[in-house]
PDB file of C-alpha atoms and ligand atoms in Angstrom:
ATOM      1  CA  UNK A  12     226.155 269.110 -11.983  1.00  0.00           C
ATOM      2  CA  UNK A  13     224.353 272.588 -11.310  1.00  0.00           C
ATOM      3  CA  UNK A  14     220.558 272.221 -12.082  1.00  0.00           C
ATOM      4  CA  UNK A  15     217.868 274.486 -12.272  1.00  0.00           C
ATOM      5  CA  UNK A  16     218.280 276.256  -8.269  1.00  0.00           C
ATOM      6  CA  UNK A  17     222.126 276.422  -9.155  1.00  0.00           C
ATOM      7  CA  UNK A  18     221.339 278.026 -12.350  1.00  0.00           C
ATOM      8  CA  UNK A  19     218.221 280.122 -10.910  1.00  0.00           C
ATOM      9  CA  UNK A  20     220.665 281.623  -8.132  1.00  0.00           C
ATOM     10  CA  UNK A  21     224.015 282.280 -10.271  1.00  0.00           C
ATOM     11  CA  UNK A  22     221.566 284.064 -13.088  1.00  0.00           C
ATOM     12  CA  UNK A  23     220.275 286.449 -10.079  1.00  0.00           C
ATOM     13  CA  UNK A  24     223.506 287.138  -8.577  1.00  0.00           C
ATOM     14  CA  UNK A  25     225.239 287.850 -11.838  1.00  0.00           C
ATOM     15  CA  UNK A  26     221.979 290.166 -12.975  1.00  0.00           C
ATOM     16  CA  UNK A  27     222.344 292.535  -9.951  1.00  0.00           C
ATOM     17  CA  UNK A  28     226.523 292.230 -10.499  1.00  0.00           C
ATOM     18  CA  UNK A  29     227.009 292.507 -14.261  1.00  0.00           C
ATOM     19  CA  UNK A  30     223.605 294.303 -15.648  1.00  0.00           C
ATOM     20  CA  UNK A  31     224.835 297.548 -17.226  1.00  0.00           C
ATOM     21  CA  UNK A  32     228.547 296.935 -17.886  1.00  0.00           C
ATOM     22  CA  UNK A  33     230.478 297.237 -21.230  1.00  0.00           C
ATOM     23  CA  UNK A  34     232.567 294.090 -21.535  1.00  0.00           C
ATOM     24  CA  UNK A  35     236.418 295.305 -22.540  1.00  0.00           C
ATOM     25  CA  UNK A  36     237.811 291.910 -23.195  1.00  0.00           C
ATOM     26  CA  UNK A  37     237.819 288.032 -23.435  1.00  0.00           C
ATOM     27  CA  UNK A  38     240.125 285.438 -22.789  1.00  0.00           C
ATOM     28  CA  UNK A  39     239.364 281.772 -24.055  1.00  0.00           C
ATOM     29  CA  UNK A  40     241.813 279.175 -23.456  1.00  0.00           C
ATOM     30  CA  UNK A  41     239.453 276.369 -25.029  1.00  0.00           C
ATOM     31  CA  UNK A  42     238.338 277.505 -28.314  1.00  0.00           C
ATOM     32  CA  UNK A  43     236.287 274.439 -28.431  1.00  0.00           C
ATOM     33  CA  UNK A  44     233.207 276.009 -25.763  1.00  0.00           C
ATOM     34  CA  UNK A  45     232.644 278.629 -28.073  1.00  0.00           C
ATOM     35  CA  UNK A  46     230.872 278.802 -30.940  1.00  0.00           C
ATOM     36  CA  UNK A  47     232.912 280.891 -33.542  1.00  0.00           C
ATOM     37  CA  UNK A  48     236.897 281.069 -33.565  1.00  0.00           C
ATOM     38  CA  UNK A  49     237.917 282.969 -30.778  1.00  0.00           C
ATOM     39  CA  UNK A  50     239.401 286.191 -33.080  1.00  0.00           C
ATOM     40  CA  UNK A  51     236.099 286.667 -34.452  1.00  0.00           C
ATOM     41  CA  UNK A  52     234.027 286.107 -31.017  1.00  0.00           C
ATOM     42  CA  UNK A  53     236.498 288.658 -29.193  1.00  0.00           C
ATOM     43  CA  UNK A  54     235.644 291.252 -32.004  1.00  0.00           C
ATOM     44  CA  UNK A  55     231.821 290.728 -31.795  1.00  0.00           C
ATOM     45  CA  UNK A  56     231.645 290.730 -28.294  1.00  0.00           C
ATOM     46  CA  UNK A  57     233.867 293.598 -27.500  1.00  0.00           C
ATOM     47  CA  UNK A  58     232.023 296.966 -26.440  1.00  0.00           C
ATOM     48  CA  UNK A  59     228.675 294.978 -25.973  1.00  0.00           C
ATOM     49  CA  UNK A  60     226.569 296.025 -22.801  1.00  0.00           C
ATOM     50  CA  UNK A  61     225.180 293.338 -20.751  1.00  0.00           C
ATOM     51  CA  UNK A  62     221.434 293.925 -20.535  1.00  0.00           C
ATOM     52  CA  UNK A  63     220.068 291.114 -18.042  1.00  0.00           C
ATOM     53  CA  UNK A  64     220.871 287.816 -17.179  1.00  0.00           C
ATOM     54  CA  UNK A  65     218.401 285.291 -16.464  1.00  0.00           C
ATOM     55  CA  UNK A  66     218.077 281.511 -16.912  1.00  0.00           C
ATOM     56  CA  UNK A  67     216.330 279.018 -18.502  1.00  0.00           C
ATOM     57  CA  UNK A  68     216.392 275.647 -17.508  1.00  0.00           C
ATOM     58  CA  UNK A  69     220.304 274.693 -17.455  1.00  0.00           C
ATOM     59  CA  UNK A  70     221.095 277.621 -19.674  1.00  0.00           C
ATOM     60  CA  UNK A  71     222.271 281.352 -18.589  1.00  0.00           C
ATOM     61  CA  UNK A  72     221.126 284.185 -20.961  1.00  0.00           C
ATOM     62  CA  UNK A  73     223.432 287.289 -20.699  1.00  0.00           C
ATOM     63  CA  UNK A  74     220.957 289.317 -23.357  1.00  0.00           C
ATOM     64  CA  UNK A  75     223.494 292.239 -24.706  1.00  0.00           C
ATOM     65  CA  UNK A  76     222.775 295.294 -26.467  1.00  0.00           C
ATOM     66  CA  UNK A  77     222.761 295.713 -30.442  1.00  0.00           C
ATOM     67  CA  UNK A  78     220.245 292.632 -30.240  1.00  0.00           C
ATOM     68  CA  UNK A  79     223.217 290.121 -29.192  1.00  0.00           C
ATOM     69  CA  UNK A  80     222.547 286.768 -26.220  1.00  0.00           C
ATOM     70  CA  UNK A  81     225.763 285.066 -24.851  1.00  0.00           C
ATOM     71  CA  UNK A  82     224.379 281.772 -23.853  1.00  0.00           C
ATOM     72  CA  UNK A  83     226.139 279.632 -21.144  1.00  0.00           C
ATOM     73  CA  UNK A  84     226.006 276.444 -20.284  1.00  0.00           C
ATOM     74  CA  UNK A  85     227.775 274.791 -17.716  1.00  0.00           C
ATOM     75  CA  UNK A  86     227.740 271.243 -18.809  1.00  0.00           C
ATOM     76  CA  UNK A  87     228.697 268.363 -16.036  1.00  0.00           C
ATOM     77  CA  UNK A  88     229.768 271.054 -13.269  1.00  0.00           C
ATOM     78  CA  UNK A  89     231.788 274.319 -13.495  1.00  0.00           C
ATOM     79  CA  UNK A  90     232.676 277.533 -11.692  1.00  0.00           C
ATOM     80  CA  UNK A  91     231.744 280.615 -12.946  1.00  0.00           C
ATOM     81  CA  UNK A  92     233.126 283.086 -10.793  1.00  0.00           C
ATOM     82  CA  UNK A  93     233.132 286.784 -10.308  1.00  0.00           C
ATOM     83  CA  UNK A  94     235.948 288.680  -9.806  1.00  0.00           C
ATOM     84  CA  UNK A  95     237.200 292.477  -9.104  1.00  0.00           C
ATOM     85  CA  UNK A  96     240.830 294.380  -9.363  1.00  0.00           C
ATOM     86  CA  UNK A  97     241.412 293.481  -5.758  1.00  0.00           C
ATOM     87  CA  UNK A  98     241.282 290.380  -6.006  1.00  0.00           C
ATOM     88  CA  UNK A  99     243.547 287.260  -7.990  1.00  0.00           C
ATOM     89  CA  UNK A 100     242.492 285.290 -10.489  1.00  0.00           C
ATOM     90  CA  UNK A 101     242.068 281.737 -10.136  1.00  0.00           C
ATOM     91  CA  UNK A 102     245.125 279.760 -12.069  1.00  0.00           C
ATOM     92  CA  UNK A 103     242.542 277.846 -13.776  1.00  0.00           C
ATOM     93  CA  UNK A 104     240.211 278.561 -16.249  1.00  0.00           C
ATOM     94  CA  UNK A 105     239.131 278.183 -19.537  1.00  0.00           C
ATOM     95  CA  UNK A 106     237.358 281.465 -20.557  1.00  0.00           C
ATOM     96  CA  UNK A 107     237.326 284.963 -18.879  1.00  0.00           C
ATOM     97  CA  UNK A 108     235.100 287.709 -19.579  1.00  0.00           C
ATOM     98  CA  UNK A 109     236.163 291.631 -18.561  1.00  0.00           C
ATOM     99  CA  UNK A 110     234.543 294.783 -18.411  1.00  0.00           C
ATOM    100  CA  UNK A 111     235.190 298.318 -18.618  1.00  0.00           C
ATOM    101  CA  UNK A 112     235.579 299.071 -15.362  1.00  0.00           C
ATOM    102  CA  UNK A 113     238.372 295.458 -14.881  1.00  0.00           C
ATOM    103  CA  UNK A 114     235.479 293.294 -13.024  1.00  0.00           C
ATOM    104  CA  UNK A 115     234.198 290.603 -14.433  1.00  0.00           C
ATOM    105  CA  UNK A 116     234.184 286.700 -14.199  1.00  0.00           C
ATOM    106  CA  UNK A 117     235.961 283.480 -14.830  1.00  0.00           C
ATOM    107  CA  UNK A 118     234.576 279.844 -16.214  1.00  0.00           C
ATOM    108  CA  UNK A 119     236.230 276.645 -15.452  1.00  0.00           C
ATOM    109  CA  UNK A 120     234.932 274.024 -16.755  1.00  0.00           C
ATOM    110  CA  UNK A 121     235.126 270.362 -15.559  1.00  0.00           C
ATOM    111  CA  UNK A 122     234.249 268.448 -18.457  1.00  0.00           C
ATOM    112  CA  UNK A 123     232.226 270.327 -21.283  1.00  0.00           C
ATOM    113  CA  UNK A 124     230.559 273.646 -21.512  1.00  0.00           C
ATOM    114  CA  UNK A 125     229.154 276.520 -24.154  1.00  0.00           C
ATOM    115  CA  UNK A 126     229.114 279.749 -24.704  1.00  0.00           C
ATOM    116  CA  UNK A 127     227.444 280.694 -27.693  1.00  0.00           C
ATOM    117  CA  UNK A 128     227.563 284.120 -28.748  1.00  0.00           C
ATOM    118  CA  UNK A 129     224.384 284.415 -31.114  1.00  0.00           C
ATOM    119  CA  UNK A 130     222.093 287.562 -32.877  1.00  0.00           C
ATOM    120  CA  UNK A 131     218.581 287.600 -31.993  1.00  0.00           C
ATOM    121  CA  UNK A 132     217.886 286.560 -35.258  1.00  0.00           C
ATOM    122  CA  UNK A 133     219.614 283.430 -35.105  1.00  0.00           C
ATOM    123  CA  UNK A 134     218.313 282.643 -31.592  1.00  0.00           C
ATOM    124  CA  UNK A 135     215.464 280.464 -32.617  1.00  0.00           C
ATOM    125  CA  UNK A 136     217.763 278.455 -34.579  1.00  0.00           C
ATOM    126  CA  UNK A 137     220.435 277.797 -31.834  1.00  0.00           C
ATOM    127  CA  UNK A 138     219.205 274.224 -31.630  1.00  0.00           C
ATOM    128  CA  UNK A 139     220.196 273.110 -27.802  1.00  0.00           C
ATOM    129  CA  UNK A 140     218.602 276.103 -26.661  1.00  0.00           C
ATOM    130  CA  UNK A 141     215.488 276.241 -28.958  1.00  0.00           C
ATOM    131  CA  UNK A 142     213.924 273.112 -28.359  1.00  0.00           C
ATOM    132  CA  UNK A 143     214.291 273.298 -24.501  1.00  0.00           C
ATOM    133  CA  UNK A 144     210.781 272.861 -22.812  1.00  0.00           C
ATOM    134  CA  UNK A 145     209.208 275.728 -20.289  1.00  0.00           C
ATOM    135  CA  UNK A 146     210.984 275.526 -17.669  1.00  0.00           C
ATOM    136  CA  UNK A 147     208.961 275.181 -14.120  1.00  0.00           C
ATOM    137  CA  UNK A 148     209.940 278.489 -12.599  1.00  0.00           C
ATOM    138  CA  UNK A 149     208.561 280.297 -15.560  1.00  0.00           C
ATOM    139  CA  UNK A 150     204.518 281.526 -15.203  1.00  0.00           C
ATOM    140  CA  UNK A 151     203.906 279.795 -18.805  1.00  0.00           C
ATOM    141  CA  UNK A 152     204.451 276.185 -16.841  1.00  0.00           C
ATOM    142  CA  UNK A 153     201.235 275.494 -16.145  1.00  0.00           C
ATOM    143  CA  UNK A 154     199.025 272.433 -14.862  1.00  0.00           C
ATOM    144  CA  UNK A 155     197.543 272.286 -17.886  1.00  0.00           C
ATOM    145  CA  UNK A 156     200.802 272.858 -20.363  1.00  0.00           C
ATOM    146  CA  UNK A 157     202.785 270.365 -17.959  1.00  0.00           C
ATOM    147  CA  UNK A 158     199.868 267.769 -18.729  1.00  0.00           C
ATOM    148  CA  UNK A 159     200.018 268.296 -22.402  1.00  0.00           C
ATOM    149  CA  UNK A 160     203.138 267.866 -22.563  1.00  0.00           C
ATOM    150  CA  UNK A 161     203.008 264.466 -20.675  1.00  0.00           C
ATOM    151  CA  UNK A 162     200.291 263.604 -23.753  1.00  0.00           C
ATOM    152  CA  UNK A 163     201.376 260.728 -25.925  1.00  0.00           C
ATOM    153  CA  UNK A 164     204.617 259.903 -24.196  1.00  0.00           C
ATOM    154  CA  UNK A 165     205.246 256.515 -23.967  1.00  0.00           C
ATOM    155  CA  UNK A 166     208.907 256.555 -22.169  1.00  0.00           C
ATOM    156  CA  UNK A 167     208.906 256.524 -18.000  1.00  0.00           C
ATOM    157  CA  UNK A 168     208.399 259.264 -16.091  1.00  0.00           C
ATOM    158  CA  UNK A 169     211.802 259.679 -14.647  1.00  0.00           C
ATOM    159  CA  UNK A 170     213.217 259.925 -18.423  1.00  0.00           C
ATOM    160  CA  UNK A 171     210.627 262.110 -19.706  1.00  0.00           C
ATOM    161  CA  UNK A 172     211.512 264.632 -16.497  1.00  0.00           C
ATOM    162  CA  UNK A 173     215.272 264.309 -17.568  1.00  0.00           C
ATOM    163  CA  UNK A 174     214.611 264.874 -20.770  1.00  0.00           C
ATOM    164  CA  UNK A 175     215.190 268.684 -21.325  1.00  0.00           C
ATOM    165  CA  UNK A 176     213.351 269.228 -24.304  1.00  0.00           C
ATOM    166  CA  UNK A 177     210.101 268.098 -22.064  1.00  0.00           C
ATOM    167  CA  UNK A 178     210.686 269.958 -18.867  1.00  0.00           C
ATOM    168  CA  UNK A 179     213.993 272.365 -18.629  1.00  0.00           C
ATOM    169  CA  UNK A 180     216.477 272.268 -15.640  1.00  0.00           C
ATOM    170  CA  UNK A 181     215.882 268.767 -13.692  1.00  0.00           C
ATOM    171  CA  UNK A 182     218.514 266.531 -13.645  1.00  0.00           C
ATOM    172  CA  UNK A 183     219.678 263.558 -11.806  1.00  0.00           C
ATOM    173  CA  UNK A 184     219.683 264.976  -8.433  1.00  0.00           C
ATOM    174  CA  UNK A 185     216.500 266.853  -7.761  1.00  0.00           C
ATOM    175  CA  UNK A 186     214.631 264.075  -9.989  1.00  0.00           C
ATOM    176  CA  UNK A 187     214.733 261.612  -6.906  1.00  0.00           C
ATOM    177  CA  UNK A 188     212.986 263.789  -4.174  1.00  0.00           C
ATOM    178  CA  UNK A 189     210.529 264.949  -7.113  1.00  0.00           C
ATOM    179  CA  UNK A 190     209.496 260.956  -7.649  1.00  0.00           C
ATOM    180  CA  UNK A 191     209.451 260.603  -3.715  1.00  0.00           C
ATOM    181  CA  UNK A 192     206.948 263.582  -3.097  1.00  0.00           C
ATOM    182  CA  UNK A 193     204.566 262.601  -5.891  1.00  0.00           C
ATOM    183  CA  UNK A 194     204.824 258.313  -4.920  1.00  0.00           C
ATOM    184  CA  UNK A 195     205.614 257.453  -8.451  1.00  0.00           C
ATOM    185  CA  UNK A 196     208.270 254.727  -9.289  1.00  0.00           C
ATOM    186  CA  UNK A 197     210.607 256.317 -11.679  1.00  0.00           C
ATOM    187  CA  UNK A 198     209.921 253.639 -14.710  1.00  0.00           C
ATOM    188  CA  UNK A 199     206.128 253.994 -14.290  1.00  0.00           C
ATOM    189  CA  UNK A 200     205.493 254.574 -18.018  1.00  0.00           C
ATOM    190  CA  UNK A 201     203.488 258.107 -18.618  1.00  0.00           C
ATOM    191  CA  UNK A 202     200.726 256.369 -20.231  1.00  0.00           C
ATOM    192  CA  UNK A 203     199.125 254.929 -16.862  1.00  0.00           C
ATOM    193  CA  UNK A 204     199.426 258.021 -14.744  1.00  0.00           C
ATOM    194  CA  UNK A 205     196.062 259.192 -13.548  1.00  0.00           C
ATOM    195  CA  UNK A 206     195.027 263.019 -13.501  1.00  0.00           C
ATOM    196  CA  UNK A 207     195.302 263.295  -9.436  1.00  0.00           C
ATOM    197  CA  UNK A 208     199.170 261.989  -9.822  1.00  0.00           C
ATOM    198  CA  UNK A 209     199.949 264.103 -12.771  1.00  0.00           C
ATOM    199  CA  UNK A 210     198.970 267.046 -10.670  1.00  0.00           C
ATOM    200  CA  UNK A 211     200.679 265.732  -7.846  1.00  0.00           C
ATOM    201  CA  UNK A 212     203.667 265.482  -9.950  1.00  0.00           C
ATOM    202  CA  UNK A 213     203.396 269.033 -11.353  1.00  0.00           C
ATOM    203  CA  UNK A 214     203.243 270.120  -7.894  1.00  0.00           C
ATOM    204  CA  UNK A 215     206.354 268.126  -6.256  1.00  0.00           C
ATOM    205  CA  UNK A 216     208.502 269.972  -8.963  1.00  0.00           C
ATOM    206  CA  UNK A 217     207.355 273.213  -8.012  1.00  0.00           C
ATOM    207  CA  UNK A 218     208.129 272.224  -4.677  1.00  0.00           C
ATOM    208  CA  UNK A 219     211.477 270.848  -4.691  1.00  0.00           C
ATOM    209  CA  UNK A 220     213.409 272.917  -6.906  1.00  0.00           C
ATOM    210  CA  UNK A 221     211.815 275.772  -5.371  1.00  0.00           C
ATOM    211  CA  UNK A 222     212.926 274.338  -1.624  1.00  0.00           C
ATOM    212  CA  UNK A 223     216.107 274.501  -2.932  1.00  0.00           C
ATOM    213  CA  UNK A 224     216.366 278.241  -4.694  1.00  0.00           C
ATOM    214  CA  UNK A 225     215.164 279.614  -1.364  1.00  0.00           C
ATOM    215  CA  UNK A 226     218.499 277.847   0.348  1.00  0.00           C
ATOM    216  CA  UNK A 227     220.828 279.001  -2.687  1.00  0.00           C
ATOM    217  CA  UNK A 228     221.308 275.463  -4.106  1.00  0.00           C
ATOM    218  CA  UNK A 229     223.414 272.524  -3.437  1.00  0.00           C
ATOM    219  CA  UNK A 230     226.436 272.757  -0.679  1.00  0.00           C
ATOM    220  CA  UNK A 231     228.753 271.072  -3.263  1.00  0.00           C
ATOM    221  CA  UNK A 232     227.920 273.651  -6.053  1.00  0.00           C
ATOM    222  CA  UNK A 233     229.276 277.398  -5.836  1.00  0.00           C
ATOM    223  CA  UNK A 234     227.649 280.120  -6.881  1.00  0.00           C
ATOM    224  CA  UNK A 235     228.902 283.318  -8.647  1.00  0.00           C
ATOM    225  CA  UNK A 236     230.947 284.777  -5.648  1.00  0.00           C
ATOM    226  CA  UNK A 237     232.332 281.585  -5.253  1.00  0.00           C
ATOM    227  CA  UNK A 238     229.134 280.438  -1.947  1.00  0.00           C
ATOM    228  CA  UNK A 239     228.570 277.055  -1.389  1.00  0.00           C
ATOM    229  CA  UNK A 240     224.468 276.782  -1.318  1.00  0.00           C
ATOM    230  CA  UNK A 241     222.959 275.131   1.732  1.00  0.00           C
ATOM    231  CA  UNK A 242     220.869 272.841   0.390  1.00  0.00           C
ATOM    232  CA  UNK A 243     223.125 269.515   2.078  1.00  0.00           C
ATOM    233  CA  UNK A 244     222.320 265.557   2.552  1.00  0.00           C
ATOM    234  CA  UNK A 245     220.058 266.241   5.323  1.00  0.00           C
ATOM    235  CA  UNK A 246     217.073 268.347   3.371  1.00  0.00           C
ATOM    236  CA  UNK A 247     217.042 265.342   0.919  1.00  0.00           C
ATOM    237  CA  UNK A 248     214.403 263.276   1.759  1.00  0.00           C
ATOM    238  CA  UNK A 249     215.625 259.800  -0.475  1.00  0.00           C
ATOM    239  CA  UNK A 250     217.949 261.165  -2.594  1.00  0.00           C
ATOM    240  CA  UNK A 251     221.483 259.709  -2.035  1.00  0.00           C
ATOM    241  CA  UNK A 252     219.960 257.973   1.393  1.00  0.00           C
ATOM    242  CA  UNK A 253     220.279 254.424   1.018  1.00  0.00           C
ATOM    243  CA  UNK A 254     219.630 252.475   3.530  1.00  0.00           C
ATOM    244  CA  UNK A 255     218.421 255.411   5.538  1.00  0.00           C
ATOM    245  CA  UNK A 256     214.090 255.087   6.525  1.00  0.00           C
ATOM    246  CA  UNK A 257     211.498 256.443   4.260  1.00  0.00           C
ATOM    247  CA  UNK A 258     210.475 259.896   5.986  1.00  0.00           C
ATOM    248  CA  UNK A 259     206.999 258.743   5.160  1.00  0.00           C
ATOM    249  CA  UNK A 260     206.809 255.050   6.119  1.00  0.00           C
ATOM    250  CA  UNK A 261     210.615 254.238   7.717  1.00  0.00           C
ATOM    251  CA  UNK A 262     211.336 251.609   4.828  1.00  0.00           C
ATOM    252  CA  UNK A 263     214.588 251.598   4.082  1.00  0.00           C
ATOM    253  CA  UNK A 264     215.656 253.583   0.893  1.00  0.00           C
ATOM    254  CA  UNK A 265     217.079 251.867  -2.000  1.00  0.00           C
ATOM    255  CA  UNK A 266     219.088 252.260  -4.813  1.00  0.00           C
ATOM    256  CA  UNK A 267     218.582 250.922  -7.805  1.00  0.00           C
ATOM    257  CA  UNK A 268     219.787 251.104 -11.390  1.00  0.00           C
ATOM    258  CA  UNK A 269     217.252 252.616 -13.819  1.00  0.00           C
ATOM    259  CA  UNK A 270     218.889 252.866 -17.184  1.00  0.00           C
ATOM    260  CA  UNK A 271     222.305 254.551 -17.074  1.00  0.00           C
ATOM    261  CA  UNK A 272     221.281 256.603 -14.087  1.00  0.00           C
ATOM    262  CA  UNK A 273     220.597 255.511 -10.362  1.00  0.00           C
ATOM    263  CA  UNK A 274     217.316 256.147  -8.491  1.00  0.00           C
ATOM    264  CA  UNK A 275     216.962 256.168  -5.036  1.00  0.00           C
ATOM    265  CA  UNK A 276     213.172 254.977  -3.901  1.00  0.00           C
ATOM    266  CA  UNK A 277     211.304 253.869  -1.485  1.00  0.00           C
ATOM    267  CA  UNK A 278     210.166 250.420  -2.205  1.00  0.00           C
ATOM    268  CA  UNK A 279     207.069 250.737  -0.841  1.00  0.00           C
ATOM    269  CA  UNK A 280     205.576 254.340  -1.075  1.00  0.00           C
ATOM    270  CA  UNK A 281     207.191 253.865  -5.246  1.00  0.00           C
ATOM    271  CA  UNK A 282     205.979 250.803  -6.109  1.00  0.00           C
ATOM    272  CA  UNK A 283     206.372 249.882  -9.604  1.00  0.00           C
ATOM    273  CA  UNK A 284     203.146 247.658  -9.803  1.00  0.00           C
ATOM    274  CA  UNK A 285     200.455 250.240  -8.632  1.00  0.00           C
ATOM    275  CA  UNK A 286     196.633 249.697  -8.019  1.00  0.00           C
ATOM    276  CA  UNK A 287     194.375 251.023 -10.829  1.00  0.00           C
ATOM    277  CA  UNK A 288     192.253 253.560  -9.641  1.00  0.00           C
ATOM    278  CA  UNK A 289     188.479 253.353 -10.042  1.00  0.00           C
TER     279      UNK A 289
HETATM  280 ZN1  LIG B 315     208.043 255.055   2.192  1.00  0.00          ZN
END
């Protein structure tokens, strides 16, 4: 499932590709992603000019002209791939987006996915993307915002980082090396974090997802000209490394079961009983 670096890199790539072209033509083969009937999509869409593309959290905003967003979203795991004349289309795929000048790009989805054509107007009131927190590559996530927003929470930490109406684009995979770097136990409840390990918290998501832009994501995610990333098993320091020794300490890494997702910890720089400080 793509998180933020996936999303960060295809939103790059398909700003220098696609910024300036009039889209000619749509194709969707799942009426259900979008979020008018097709017929009536089609006609709004048609003769728009893609203005930018950039991301926010798990979301893609292709801002148009005549105050129109396309917002994308590509659920558990898609492709979303660019194409050109030269080359054939993939026989798969549930929605396909053309321009004037026959480029474009193809989505295949693997379980759900959106893309919600929607007036500037109506923006604020597109509910999954309106109530999505900053997300951490943006200059408005701050220290100080990133500890407000930890204020009165009374879930554990790993759920209020999943959460993406706290902080938007972290999921289930870069979550575990975030924990890791700042020592915290993923059910160690917000309320009895200190100040030093929110900041040290703040700062391990900076530094992971942004480890992981600067190699073009995941190896098993693709990006919009079909790439693998090179972020592989090896730059994960517990993530998906059971059994394998703490690159801090050498305890072996577990897995463990923490609601209905699965953290992988050290046992010993994570503990779940800490020491209070002071
Ligand atoms: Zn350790």
């Amino acid at each position: 499932m793509p998180e933020l670096p996936e999303i960060t890199v295809i939103a790059q790539q398909m700003n220098e590709e696609i910024a300036g072209k009039r889209i000619a033509e749509i194709e969707a083969r799942q009426p259900k992603n979008l979020n008018m009937p097709v017929s009536k999509f089609a006609k709004t869409i048609k003769g728009k000019t893609v203005k930018s593309v950039e991301s926010h959290g798990k979301w893609l905003f292709l801002k148009l002209d005549r105050d129109y967003s396309l917002l994308i979203n590509l659920g558990m795991g898609a492709e979303l791939i660019h194409f050109n004349p030269a080359q054939k289309l993939p026989e798969k795929y549930h929605f396909k987006l053309a321009f004037s000048d026959k480029t474009g790009f193809v989505a295949h989805f693997w379980w759900f996915g959106y893309i919600h054509l929607v007036t500037e107007k109506d923006l604020p009131k597109h509910k999954m993307t309106a109530q999505l927190g900053k997300s951490p590559k943006d200059k408005a996530f701050t220290l100080k915002c990133f500890k407000e927003s930890l204020a009165s929470k009374k879930t554990g930490v790993k759920s209020f980082l999943l959460d993406q109406k706290n902080v938007a684009g972290i999921g289930n995979v870069y979550v575990q090396d975030i924990l890791f770097k700042a020592k915290l136990h993923p059910n160690r409840k917000i309320s009895t974090l200190t100040e030093t390990e929110k900041s040290a918290l703040f700062k391990a998501i900076k530094e992971v997802l942004n480890h992981s832009i600067r190699l073009k994501g995941l190896a098993y995610e693709i990006d919009f000209y079909g790439q693998r990333g090179k972020f592989t098993g090896e730059h994960f320091l517990v993530g998906y490394k059971t059994g394998k020794p703490c690159p801090e300490c050498n305890t072996p890494i577990e897995k463990i079961k923490t609601g209905s997702t699965s953290s992988y910890i050290c046992p010993k720089c994570q503990p779940l009983e800490w020491k209070m400080q002071g």
